mmCIF file of C-alpha atoms in Angstrom:
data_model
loop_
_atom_site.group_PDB
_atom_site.id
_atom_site.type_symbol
_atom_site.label_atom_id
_atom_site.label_comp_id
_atom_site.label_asym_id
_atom_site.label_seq_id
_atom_site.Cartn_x
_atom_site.Cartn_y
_atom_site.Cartn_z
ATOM 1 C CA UNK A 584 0.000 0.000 0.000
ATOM 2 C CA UNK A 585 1.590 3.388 -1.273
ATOM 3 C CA UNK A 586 2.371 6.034 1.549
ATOM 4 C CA UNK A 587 -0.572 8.654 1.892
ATOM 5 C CA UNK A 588 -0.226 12.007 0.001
ATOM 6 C CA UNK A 589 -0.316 14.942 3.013
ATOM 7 C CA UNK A 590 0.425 17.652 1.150
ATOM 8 C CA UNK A 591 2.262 18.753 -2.233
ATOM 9 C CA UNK A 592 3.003 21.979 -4.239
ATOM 10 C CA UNK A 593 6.483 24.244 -5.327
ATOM 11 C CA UNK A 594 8.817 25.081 -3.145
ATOM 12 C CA UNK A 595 12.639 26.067 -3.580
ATOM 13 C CA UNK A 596 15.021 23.976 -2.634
ATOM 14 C CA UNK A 597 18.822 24.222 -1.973
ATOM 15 C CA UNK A 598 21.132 21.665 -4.126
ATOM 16 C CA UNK A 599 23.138 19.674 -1.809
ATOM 17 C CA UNK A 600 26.175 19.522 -4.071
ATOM 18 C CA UNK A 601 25.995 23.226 -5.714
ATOM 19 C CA UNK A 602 25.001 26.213 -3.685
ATOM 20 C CA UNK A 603 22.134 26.876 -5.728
ATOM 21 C CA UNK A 604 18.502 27.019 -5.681
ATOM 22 C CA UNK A 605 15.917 25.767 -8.113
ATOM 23 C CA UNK A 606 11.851 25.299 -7.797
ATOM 24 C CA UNK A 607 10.842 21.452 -7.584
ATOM 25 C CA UNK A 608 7.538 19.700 -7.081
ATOM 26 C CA UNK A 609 7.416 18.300 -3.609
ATOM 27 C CA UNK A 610 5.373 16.015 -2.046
ATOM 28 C CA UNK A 611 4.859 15.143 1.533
ATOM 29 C CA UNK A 612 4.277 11.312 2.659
ATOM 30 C CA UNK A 613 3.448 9.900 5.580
ATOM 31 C CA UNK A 614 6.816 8.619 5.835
ATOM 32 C CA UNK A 615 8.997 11.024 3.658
ATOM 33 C CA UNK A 616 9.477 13.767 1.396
ATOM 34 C CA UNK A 617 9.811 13.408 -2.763
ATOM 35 C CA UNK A 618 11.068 15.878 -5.056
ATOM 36 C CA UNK A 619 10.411 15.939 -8.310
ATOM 37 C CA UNK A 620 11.961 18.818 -11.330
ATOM 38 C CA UNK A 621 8.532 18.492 -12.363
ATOM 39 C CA UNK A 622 5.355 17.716 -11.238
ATOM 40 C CA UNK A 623 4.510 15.644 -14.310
ATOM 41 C CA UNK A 624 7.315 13.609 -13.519
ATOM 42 C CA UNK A 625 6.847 9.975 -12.455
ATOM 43 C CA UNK A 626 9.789 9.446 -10.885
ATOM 44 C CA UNK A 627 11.415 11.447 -8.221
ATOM 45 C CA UNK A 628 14.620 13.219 -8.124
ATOM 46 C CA UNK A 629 15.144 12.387 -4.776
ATOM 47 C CA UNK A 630 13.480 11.311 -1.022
ATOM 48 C CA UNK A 631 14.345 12.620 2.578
ATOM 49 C CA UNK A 632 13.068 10.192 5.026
ATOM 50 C CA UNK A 633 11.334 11.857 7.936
ATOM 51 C CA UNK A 634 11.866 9.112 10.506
ATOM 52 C CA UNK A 635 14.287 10.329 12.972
ATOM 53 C CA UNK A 636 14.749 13.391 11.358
ATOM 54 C CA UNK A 637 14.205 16.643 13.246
ATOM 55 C CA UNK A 638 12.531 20.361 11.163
ATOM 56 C CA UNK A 639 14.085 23.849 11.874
ATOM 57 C CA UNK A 640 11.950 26.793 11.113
ATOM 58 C CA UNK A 641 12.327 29.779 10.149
ATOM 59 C CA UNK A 642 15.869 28.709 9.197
ATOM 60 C CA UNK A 643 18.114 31.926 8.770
ATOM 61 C CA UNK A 644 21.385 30.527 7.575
ATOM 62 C CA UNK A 645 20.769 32.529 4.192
ATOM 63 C CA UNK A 646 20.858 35.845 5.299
ATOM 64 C CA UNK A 647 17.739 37.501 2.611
ATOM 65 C CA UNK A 648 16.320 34.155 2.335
ATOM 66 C CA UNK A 649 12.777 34.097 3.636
ATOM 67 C CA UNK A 650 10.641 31.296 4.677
ATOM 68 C CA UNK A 651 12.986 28.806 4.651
ATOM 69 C CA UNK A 652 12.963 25.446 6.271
ATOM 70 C CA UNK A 653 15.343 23.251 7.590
ATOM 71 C CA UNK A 654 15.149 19.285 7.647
ATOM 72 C CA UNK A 655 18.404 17.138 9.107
ATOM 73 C CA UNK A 656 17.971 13.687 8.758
ATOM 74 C CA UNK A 657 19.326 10.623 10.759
ATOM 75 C CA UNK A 658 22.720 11.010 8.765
ATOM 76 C CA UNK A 659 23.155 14.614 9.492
ATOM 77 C CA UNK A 660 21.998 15.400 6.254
ATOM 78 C CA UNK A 661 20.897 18.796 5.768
ATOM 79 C CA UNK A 662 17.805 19.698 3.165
ATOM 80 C CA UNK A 663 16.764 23.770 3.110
ATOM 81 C CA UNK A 664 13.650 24.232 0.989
ATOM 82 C CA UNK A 665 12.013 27.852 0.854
ATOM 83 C CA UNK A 666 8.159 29.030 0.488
ATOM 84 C CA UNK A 667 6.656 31.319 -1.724
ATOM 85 C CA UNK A 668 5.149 33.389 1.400
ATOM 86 C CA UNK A 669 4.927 32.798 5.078
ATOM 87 C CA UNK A 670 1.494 31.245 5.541
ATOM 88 C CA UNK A 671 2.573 28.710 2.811
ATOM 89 C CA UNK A 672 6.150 28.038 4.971
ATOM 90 C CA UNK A 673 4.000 27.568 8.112
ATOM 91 C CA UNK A 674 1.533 24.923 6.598
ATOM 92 C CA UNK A 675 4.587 22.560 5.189
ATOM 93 C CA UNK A 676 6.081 22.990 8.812
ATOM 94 C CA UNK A 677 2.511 22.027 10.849
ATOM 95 C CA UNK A 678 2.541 19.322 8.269
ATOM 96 C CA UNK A 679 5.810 18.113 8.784
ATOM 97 C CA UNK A 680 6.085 18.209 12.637
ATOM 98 C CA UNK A 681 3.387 16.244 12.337
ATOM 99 C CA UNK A 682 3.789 13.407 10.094
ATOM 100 C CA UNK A 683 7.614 13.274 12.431
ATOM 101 C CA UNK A 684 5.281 13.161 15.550
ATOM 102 C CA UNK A 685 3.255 10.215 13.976
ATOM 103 C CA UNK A 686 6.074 7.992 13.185
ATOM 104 C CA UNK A 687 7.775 8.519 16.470
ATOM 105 C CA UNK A 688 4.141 7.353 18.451
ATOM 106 C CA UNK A 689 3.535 5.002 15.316
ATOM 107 C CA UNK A 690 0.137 6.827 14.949
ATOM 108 C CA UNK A 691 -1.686 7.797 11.437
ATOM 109 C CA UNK A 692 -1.518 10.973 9.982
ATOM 110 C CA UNK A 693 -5.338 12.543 10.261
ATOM 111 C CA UNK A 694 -5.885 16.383 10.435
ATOM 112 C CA UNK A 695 -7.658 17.589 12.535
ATOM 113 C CA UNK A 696 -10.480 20.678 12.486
ATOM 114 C CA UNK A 697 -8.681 23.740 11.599
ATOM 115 C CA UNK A 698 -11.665 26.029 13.412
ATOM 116 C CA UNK A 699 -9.708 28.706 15.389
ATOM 117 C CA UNK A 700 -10.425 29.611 18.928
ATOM 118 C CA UNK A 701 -11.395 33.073 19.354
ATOM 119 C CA UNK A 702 -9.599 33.275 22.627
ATOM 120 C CA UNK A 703 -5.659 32.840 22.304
ATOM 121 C CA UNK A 704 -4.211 29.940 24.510
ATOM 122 C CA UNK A 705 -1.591 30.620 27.843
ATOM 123 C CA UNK A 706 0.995 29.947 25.614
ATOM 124 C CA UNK A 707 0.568 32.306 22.943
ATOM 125 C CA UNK A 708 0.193 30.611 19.268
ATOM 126 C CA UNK A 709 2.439 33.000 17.027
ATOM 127 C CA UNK A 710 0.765 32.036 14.228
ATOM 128 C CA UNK A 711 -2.424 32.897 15.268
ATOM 129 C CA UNK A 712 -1.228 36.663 17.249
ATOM 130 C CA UNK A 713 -0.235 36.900 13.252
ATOM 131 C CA UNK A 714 -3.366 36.292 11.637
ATOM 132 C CA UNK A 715 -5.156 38.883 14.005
ATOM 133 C CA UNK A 716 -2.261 41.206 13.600
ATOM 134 C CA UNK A 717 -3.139 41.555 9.931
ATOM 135 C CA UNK A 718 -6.841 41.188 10.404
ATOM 136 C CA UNK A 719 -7.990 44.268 7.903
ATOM 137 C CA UNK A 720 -10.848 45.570 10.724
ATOM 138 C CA UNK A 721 -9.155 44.735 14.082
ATOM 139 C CA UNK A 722 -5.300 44.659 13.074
ATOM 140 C CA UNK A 723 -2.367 47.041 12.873
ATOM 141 C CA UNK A 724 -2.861 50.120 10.226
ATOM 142 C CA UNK A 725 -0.113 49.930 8.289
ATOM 143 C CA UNK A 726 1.222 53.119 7.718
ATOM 144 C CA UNK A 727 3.489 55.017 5.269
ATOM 145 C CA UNK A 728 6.464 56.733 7.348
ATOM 146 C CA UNK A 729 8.958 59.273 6.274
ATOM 147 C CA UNK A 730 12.456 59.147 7.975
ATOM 148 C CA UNK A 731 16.171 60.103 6.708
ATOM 149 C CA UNK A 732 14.562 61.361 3.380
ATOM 150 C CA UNK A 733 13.688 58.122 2.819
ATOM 151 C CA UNK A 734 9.748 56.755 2.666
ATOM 152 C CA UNK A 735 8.708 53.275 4.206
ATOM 153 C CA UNK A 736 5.575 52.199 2.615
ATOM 154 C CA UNK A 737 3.132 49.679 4.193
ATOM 155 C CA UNK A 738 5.082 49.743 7.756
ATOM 156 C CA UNK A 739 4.323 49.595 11.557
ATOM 157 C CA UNK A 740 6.117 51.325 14.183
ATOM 158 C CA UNK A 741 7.926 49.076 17.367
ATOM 159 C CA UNK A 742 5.695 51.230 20.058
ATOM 160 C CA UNK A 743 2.614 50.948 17.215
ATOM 161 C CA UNK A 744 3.087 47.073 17.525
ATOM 162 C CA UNK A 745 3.349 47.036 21.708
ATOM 163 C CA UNK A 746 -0.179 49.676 21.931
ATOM 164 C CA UNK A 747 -1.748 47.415 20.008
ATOM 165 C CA UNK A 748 -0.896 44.059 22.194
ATOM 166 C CA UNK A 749 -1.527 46.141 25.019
ATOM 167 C CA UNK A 750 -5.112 47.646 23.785
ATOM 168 C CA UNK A 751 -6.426 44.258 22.727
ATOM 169 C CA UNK A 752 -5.390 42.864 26.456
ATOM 170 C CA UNK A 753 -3.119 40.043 24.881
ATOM 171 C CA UNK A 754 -0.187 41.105 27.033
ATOM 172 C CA UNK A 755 -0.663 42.288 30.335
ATOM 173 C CA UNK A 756 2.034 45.341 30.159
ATOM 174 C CA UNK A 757 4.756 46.482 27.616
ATOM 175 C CA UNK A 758 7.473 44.635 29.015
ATOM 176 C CA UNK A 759 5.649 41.706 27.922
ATOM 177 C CA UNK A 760 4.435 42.859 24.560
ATOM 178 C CA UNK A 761 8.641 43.758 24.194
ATOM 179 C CA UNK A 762 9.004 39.628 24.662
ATOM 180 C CA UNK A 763 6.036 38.554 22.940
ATOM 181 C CA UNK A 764 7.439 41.097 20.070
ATOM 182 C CA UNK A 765 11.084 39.913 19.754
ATOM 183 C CA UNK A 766 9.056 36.775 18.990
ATOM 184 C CA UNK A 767 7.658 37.211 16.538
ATOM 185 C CA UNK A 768 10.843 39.090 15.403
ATOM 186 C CA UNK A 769 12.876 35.920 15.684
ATOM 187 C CA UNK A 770 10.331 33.618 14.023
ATOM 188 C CA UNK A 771 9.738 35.920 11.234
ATOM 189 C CA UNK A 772 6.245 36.960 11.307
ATOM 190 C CA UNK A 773 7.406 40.718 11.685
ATOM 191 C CA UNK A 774 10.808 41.768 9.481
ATOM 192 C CA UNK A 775 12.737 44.658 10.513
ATOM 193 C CA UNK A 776 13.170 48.385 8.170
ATOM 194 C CA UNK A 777 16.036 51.137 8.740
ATOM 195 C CA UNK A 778 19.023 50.869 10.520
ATOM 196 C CA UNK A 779 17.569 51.518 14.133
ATOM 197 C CA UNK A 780 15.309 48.508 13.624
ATOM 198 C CA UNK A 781 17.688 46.270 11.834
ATOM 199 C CA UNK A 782 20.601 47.103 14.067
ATOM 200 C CA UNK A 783 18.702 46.002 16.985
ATOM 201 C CA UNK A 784 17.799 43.093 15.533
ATOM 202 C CA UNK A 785 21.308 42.332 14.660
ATOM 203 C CA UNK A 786 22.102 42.229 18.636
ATOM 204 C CA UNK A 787 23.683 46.193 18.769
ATOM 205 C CA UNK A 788 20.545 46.884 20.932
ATOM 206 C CA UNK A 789 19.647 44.758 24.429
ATOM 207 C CA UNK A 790 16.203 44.401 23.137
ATOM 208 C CA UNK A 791 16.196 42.505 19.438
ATOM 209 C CA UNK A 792 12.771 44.503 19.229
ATOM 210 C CA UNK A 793 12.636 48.370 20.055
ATOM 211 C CA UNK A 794 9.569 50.102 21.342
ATOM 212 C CA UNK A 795 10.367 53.388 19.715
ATOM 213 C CA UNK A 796 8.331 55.381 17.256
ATOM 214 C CA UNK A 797 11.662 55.882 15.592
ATOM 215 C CA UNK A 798 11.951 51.912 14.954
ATOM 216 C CA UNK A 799 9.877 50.347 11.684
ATOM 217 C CA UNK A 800 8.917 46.768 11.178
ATOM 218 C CA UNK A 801 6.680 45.493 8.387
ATOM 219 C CA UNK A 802 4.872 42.085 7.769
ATOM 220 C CA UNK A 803 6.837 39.979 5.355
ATOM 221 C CA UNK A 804 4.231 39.584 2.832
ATOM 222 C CA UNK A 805 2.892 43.139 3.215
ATOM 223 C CA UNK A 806 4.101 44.388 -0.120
ATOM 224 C CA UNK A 807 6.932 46.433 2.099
ATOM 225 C CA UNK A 808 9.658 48.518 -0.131
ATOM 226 C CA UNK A 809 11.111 52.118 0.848
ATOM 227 C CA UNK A 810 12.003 55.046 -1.610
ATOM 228 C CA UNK A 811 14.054 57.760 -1.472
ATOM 229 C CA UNK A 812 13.818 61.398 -2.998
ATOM 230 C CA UNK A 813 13.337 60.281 -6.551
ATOM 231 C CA UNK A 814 13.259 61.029 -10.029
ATOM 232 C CA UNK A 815 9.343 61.201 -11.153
ATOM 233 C CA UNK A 816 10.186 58.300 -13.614
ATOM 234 C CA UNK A 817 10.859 55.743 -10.204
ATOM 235 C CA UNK A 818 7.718 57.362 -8.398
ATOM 236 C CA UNK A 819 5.718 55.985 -11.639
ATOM 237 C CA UNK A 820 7.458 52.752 -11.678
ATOM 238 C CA UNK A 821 6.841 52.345 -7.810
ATOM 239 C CA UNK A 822 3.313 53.364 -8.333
ATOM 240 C CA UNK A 823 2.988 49.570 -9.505
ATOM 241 C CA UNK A 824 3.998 47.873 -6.111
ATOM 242 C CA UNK A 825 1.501 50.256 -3.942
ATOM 243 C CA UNK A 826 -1.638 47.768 -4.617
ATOM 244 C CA UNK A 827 -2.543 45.558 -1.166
ATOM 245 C CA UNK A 828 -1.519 41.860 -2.410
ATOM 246 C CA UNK A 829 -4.673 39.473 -2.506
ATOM 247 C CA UNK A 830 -2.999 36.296 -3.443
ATOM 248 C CA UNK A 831 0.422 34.717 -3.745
ATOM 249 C CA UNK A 832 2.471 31.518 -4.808
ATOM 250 C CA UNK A 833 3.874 29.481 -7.399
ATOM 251 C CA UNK A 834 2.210 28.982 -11.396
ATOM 252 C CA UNK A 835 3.790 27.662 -14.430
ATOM 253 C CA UNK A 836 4.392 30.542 -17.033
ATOM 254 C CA UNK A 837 4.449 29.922 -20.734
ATOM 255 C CA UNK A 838 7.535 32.487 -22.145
ATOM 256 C CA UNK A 839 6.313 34.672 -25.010
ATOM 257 C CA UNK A 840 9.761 33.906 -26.845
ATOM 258 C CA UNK A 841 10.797 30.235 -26.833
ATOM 259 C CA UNK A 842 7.663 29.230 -25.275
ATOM 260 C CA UNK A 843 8.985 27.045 -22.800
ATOM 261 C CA UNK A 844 7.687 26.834 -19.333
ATOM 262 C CA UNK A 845 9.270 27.599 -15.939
ATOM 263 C CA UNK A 846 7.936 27.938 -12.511
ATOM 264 C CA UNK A 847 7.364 31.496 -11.293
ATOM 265 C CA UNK A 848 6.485 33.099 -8.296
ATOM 266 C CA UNK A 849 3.065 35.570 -8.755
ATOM 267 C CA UNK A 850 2.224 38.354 -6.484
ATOM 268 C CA UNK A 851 -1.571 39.560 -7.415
ATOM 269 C CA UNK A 852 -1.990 43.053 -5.763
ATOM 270 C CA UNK A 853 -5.215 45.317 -6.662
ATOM 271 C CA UNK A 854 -5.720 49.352 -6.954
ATOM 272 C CA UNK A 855 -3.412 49.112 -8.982
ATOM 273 C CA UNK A 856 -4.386 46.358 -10.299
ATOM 274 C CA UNK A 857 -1.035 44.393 -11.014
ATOM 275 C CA UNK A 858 0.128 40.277 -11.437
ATOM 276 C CA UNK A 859 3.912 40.758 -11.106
ATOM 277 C CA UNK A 860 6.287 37.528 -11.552
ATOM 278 C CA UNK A 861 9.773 36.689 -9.644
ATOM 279 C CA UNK A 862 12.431 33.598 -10.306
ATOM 280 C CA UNK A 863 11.079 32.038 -7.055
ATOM 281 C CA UNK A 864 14.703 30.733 -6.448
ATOM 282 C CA UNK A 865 15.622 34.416 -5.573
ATOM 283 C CA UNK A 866 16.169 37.925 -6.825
ATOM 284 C CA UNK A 867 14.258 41.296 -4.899
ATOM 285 C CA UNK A 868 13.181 42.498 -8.709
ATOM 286 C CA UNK A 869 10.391 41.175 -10.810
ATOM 287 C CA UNK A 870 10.916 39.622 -13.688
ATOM 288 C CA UNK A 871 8.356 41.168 -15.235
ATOM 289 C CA UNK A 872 4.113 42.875 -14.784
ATOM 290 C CA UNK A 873 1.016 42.070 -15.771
ATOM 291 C CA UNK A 874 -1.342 44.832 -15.799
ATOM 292 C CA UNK A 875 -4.746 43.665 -14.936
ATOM 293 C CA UNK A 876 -7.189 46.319 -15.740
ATOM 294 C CA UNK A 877 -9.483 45.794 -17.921
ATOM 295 C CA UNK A 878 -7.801 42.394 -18.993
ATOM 296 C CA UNK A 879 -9.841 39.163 -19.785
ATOM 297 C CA UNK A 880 -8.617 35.777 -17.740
ATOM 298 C CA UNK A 881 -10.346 32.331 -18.411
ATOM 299 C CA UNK A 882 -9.124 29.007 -18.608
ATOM 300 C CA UNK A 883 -7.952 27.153 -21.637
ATOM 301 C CA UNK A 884 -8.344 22.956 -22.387
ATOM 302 C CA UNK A 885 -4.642 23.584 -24.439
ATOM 303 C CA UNK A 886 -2.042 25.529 -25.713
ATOM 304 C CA UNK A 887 0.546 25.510 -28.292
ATOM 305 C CA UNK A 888 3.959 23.592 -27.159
ATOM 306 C CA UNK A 889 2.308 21.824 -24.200
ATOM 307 C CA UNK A 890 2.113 18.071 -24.238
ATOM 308 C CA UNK A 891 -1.106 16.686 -23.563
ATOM 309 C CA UNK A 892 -0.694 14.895 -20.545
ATOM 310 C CA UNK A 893 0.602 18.518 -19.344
ATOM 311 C CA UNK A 894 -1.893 20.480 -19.995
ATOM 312 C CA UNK A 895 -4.332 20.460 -16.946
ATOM 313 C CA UNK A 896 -5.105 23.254 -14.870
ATOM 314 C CA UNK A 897 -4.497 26.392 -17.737
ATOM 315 C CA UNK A 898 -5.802 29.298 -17.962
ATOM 316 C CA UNK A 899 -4.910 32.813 -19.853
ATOM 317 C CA UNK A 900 -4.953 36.339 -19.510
ATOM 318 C CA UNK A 901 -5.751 38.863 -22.190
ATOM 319 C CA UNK A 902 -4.577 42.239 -21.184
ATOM 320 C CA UNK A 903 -6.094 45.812 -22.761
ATOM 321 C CA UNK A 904 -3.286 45.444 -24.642
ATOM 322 C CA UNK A 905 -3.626 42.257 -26.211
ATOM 323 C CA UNK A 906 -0.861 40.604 -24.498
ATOM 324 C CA UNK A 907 -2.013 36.963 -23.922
ATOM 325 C CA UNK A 908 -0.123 35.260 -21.178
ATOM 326 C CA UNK A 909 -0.372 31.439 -20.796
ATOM 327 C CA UNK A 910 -0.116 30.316 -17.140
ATOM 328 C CA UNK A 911 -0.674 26.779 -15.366
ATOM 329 C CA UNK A 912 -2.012 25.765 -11.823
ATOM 330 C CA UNK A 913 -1.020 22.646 -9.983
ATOM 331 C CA UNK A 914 -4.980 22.077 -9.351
ATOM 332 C CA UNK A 915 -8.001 22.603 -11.122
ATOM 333 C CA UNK A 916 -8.981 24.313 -7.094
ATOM 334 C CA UNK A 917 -5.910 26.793 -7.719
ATOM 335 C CA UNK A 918 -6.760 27.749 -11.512
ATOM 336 C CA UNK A 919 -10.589 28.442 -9.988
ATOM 337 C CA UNK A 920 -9.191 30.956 -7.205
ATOM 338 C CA UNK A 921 -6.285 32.589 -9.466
ATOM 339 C CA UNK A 922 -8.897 33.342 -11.956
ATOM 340 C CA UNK A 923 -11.293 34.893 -9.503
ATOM 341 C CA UNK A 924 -9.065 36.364 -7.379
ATOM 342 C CA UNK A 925 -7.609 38.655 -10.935
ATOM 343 C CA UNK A 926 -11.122 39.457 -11.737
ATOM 344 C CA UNK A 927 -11.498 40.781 -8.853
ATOM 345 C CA UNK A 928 -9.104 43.159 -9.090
ATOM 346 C CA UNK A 929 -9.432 43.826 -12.652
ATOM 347 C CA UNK A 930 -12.343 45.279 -11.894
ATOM 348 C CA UNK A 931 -11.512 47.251 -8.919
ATOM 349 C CA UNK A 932 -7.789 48.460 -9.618
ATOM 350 C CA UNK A 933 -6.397 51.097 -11.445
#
């Protein structure tokens, strides 16, 4: 009887021969982890069993590397694989710790209800504190802040961050919200911005985490970037990245050149409404933008250079400009919410 499938999708992993990264189709078993160059592949390019093994996350051994995790087998074998965005790192890790957990007490892997309690626990669940952080009603405004001549866009302040603990009674005083704030600091849910903030971080300060008006943090899929005085050209080009992102992650993407297709990393953001594309094994820059108003998305049975047993899961968008852009979802779930989730902001964005 084949191992159950827990959970599956791209991630970037680290070679373990050359220092490089590259996007691969992995899927989580009850018993291990297979990675594949492709998902149509049928056999893997390699396995990491999980018995014995122990998971380290976040894993910061790579400095501007985000949302990476860290597996070390039995053998002392390392294995570094990086998510697209932080609530994508955090469901591989539940996952993982959890199919470990089950071969240790020789249990079955089952999920159980992912309902939330309204009240946090004793032991505060970052990942939750997280979720109601960026809550768009009962959260943390994030703000625009001006400092040096330079301006941080979609930021929160250190003190911002403690008030806000302290308002909703999740921390009984500010000394705690200081603790409760250097951890999320330290497990990435809150990045720092500027030198007072990163310095701190970097150990200069007692405190990792500052409660200062002075010191700016940001959430890590926020759609952060600062900008200094600038030409009007850059204030144009920046205008792009202003949008609130809506969705996130990984999609084949059909080149308009050779045609070929490589695994990109899409960041949907809306007023303005703009798809913008990254080489998800690194690189601050996108590749290139889509430009989503008044485009046309649907899906597609085929297109040209795609081999039939490949072509599941398309769909294409037709910008104002009649740019047609052929992109592919690992389910026929995902192609339904990309393609909703773009004509939604079609509509709405600039």
């Amino acid at each position: 009887m084949e191992p159950k499938r827990i959970r599956e999708g791209y991630l970037v992993k680290k070679g373990s021969v050359f220092n490089t990264w590259k996007p691969m189709w992995v899927v989580l078993l009850e018993d291990g982890i297979e990675f594949y160059k492709k998902k149509s592949d049928n056999s893997p390019k390699g396995m990491i069993p999980l018995k014995g093994s122990t998971l380290t996350s976040p894993c910061q051994d790579f400095g501007k590397r985000m949302f990476v995790l860290k597996i070390t087998t039995t053998k002392q074998q390392d294995h570094f694989f990086q998510a697209a965005f932080l609530e994508e790192r955090d469901a591989w890790v539940r996952d993982i710790k959890k199919a470990i957990k089950c071969i240790e007490g020789g249990q079955k892997f089952a999920r159980k209800s992912t309902r939330r309690s309204i009240r946090l626990p004793e032991t505060i669940d970052l990942g939750a504190l997280y979720l109601s952080m960026k809550d768009p009603e009962k959260g943390i405004k994030e703000l625009n802040l001006e400092k040096d001549k330079k301006v941080f866009n979609h930021c929160l302040t250190g003190s911002g961050v403690i008030d806000w603990l302290v308002s909703n009674k999740l921390v009984r005083n500010r000394q705690e919200g200081l603790m409760i704030s250097a951890s999320l600091l330290s497990e990435g849910y809150l990045q720092p911005a500027g030198d007072l903030s990163k310095n701190a971080a970097d150990g200069i300060a007692e405190n990792p985490f500052l409660d200062s008006p002075d010191a700016f943090y940001y959430f890590p899929d926020s759609g952060f970037f600062c900008e200094e005085n600038s030409s009007d050209d850059d204030v144009i080009l920046r205008e792009e990245f202003r949008g609130v992102i809506i969705k996130q992650g990984c999609l084949l993407k059909q080149g308009h050149r050779r045609k070929n297709w490589k695994v990109r990393k899409f960041i949907l953001r809306e007023d303005p409404a703009y798809l913008h594309y990254y080489d998800p094994a690194g690189g601050e820059d996108p590749l290139g933008a889509v430009h989503l108003r008044g485009c046309v998305v649907t899906s597609v049975e085929s297109s040209h250079d795609v081999k039939k047993s490949d072509e599941e899961n398309l769909f294409e968008i037709i910008t104002a400009d009649e740019v047609h852009y052929y992109l592919q979802a690992a389910t026929s779930k995902g192609r339904t919410e990309w393609i909703k989730a773009i004509q939604v902001a079609s509509r709405t964005g600039k």
